[in-house]
mmCIF file of C-alpha atoms in Angstrom:
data_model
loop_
_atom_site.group_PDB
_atom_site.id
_atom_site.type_symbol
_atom_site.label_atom_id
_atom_site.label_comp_id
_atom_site.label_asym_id
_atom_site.label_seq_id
_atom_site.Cartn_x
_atom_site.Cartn_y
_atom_site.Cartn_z
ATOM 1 C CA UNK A 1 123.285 33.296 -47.542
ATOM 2 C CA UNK A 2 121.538 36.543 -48.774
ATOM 3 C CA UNK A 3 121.213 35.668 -52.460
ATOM 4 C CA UNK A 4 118.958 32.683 -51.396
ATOM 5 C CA UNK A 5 116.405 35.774 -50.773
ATOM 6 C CA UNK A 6 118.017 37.982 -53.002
ATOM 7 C CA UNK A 7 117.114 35.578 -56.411
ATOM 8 C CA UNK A 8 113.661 34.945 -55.055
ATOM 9 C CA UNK A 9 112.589 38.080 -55.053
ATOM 10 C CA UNK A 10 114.926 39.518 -57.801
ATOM 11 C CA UNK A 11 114.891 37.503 -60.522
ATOM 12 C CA UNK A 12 117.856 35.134 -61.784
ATOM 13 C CA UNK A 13 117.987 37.073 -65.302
ATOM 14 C CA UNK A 14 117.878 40.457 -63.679
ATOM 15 C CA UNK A 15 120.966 39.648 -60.970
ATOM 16 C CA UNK A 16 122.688 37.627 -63.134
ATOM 17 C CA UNK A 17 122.460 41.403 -65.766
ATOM 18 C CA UNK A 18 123.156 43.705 -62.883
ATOM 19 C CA UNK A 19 126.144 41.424 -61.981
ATOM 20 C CA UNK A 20 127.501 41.582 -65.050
ATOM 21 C CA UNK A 21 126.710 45.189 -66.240
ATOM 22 C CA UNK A 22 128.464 45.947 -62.530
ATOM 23 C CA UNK A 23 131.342 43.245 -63.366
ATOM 24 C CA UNK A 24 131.753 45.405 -66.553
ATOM 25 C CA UNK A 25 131.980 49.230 -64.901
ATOM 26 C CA UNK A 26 134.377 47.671 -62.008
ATOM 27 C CA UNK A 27 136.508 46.316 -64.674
ATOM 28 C CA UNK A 28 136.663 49.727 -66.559
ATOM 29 C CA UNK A 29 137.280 51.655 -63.114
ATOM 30 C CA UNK A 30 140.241 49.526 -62.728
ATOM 31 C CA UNK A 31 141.603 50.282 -65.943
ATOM 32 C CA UNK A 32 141.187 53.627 -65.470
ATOM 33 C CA UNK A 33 142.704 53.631 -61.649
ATOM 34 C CA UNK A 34 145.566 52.057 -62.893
ATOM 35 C CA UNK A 35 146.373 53.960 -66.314
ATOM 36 C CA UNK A 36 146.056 56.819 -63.890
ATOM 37 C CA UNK A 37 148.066 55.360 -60.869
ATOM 38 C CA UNK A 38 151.482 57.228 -61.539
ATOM 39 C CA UNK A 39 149.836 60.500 -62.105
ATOM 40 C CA UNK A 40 147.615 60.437 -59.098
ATOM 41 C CA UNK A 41 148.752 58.674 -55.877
ATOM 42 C CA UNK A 42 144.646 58.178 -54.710
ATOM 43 C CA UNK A 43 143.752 56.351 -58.046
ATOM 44 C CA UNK A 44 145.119 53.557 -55.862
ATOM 45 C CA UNK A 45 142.008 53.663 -53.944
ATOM 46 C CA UNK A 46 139.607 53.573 -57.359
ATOM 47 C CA UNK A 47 141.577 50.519 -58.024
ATOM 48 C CA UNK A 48 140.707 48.852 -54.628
ATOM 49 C CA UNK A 49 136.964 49.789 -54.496
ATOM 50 C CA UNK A 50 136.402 48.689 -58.188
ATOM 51 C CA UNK A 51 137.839 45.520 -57.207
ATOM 52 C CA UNK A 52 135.816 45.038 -53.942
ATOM 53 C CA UNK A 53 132.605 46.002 -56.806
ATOM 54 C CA UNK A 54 133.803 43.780 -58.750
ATOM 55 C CA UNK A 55 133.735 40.483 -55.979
ATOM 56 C CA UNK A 56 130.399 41.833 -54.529
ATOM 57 C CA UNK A 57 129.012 42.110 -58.359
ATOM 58 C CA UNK A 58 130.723 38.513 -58.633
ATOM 59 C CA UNK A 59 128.701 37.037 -56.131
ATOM 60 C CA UNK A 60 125.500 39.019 -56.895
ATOM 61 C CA UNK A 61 125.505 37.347 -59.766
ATOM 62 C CA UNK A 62 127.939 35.716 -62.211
ATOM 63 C CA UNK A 63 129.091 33.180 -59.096
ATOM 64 C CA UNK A 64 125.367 31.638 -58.335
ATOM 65 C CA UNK A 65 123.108 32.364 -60.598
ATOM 66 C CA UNK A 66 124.254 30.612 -63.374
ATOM 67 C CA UNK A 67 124.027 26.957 -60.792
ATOM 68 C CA UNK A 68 120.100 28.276 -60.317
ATOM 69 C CA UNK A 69 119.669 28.423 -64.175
ATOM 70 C CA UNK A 70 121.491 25.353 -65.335
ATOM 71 C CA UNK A 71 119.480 23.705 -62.962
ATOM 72 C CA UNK A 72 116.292 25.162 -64.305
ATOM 73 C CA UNK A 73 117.183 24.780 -67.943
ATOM 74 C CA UNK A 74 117.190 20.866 -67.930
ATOM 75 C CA UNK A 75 114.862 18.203 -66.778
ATOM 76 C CA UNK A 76 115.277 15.887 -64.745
ATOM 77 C CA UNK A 77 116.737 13.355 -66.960
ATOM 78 C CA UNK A 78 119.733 15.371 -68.917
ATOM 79 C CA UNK A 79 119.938 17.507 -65.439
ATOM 80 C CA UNK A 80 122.771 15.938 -63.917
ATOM 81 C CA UNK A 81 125.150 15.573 -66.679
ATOM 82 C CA UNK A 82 123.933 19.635 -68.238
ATOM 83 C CA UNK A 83 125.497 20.165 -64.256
ATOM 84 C CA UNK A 84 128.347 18.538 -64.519
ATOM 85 C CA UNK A 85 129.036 19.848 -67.842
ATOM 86 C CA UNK A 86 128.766 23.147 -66.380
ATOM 87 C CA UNK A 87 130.698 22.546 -63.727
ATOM 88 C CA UNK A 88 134.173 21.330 -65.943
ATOM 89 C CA UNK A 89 133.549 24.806 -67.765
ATOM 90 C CA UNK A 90 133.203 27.116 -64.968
ATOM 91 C CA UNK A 91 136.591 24.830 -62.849
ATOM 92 C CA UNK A 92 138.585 24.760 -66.624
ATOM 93 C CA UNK A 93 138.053 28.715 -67.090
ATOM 94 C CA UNK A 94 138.814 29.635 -63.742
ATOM 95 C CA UNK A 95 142.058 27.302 -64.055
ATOM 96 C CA UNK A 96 142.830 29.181 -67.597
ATOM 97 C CA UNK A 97 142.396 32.112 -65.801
ATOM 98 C CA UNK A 98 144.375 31.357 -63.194
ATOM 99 C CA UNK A 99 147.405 30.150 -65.260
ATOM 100 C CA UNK A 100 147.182 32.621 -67.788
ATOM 101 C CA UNK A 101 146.238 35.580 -66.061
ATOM 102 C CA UNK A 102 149.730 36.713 -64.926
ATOM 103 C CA UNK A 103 151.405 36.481 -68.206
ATOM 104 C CA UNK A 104 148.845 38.741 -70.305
ATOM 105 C CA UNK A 105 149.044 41.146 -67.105
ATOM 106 C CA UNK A 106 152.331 41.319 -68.280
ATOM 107 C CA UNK A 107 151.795 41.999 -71.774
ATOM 108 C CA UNK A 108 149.121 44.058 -71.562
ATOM 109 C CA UNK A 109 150.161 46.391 -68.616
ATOM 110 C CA UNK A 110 147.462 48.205 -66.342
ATOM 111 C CA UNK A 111 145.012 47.653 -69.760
ATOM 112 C CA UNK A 112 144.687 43.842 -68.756
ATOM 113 C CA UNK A 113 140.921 44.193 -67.548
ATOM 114 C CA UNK A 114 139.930 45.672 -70.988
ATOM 115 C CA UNK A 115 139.993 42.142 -71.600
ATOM 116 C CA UNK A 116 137.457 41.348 -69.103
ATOM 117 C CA UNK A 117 135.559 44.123 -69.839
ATOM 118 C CA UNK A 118 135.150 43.217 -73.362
ATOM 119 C CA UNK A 119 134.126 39.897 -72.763
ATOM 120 C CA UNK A 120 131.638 40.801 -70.097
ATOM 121 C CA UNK A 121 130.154 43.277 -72.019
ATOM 122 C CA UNK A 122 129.713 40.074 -74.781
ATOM 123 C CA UNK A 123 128.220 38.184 -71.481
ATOM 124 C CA UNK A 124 125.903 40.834 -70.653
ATOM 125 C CA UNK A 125 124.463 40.990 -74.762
ATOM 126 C CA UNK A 126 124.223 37.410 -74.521
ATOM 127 C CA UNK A 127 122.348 36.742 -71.751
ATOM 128 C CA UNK A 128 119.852 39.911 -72.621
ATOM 129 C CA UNK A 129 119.112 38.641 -75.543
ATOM 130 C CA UNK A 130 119.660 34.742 -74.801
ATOM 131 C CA UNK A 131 118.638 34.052 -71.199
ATOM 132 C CA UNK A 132 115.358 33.961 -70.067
ATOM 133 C CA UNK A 133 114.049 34.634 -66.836
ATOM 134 C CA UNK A 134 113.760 30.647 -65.101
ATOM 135 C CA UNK A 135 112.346 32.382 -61.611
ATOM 136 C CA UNK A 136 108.472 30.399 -60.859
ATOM 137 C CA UNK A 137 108.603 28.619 -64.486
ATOM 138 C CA UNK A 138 108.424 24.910 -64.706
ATOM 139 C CA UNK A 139 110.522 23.014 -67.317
ATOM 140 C CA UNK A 140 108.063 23.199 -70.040
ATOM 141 C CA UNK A 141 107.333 26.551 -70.015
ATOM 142 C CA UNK A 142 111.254 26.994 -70.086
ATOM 143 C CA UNK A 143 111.288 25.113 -73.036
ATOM 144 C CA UNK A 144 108.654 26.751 -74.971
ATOM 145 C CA UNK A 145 110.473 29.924 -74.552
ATOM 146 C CA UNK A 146 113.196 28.519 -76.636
ATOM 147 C CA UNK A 147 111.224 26.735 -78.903
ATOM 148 C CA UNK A 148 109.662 30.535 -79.289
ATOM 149 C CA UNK A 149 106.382 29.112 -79.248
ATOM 150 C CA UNK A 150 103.383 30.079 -76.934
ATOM 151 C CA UNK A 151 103.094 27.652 -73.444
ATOM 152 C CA UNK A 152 101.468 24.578 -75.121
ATOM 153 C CA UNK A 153 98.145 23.883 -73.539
ATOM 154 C CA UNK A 154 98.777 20.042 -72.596
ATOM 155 C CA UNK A 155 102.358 20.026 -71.136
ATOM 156 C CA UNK A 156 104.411 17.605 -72.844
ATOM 157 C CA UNK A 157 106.417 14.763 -71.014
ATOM 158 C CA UNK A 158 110.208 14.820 -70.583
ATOM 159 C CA UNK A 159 110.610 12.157 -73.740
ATOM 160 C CA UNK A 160 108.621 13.777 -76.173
ATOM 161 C CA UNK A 161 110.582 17.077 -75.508
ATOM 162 C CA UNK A 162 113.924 14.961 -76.146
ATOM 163 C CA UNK A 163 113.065 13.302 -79.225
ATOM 164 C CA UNK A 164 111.694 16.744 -80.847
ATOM 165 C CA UNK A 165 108.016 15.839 -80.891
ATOM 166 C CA UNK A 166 105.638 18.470 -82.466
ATOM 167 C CA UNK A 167 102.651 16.580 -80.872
ATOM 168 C CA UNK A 168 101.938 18.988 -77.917
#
């Protein structure tokens, strides 16, 4: 309920970076709590707070904010399907996740979330450099960020942008 208000104000780039960059250092603490569990008994506690961090930085940002921009990204033509799409990712990575998860725990020992550091930490450079901020823009404007051009002057329709056209 508070990241309705939260991504108005904030920004979707800037929560969805903070939730990640915060994903990242709760993923590290609990490394680091449980390399260090057998030699100190309260490292039990770092584990548990890094992974309460970890949910709150979760739903800060990696859990909505990506709906928000998906949303954003696509007109309203391709919308529903770009949603969908995104949808069988998100449900087939949590399910890979969930199937796999306990069987690299056991390979990897308490170094399993170096994992999920590492690929957060390729999140977080992707979407700095990749995403764009989608808060207050309108589809073309979106688009022209991609196409690195300046906001054309006379917005173009939803079929021109599809088939490419330079005539803006």
């Amino acid at each position: 309920f508070l990241q309705v208000f939260l991504v108005e104000k904030a920004g979707r780039r800037s929560l969805f970076l903070a939730g990640l960059m915060g994903m990242l250092v709760s993923a590290v603490a609990m490394t680091v709590g449980l390399v260090l569990l057998s030699q100190f008994a309260w490292m039990s506690y770092v584990s548990m707070v890094a992974i309460f961090l970890f949910v709150i930085f979760f739903e800060v940002g990696p859990g909505p904010i990506p709906w928000f921009i998906v949303a954003e990204l696509f007109s309203q033509g391709p919308r529903p399907a770009a949603i969908a799409i995104a949808g069988f990712c998100n449900w087939a990575c949590n399910f890979i996740v969930g199937m796999c998860f306990q069987y690299i725990a056991d390979l990897c020992g308490p170094y399993v979330f170096v994992i999920f550091a590492a690929l957060l930490l390729v999140f977080f450079l992707f979407a700095y450099f990749k995403v764009p901020e989608t808060k207050g823009k309108s589809f073309e404007e979106i688009a022209a960020v991609f196409r690195r051009k300046k906001f054309p002057a006379k917005a173009m329709t939803e079929l021109e942008d599809l088939r490419g056209s330079k005539e803006v």
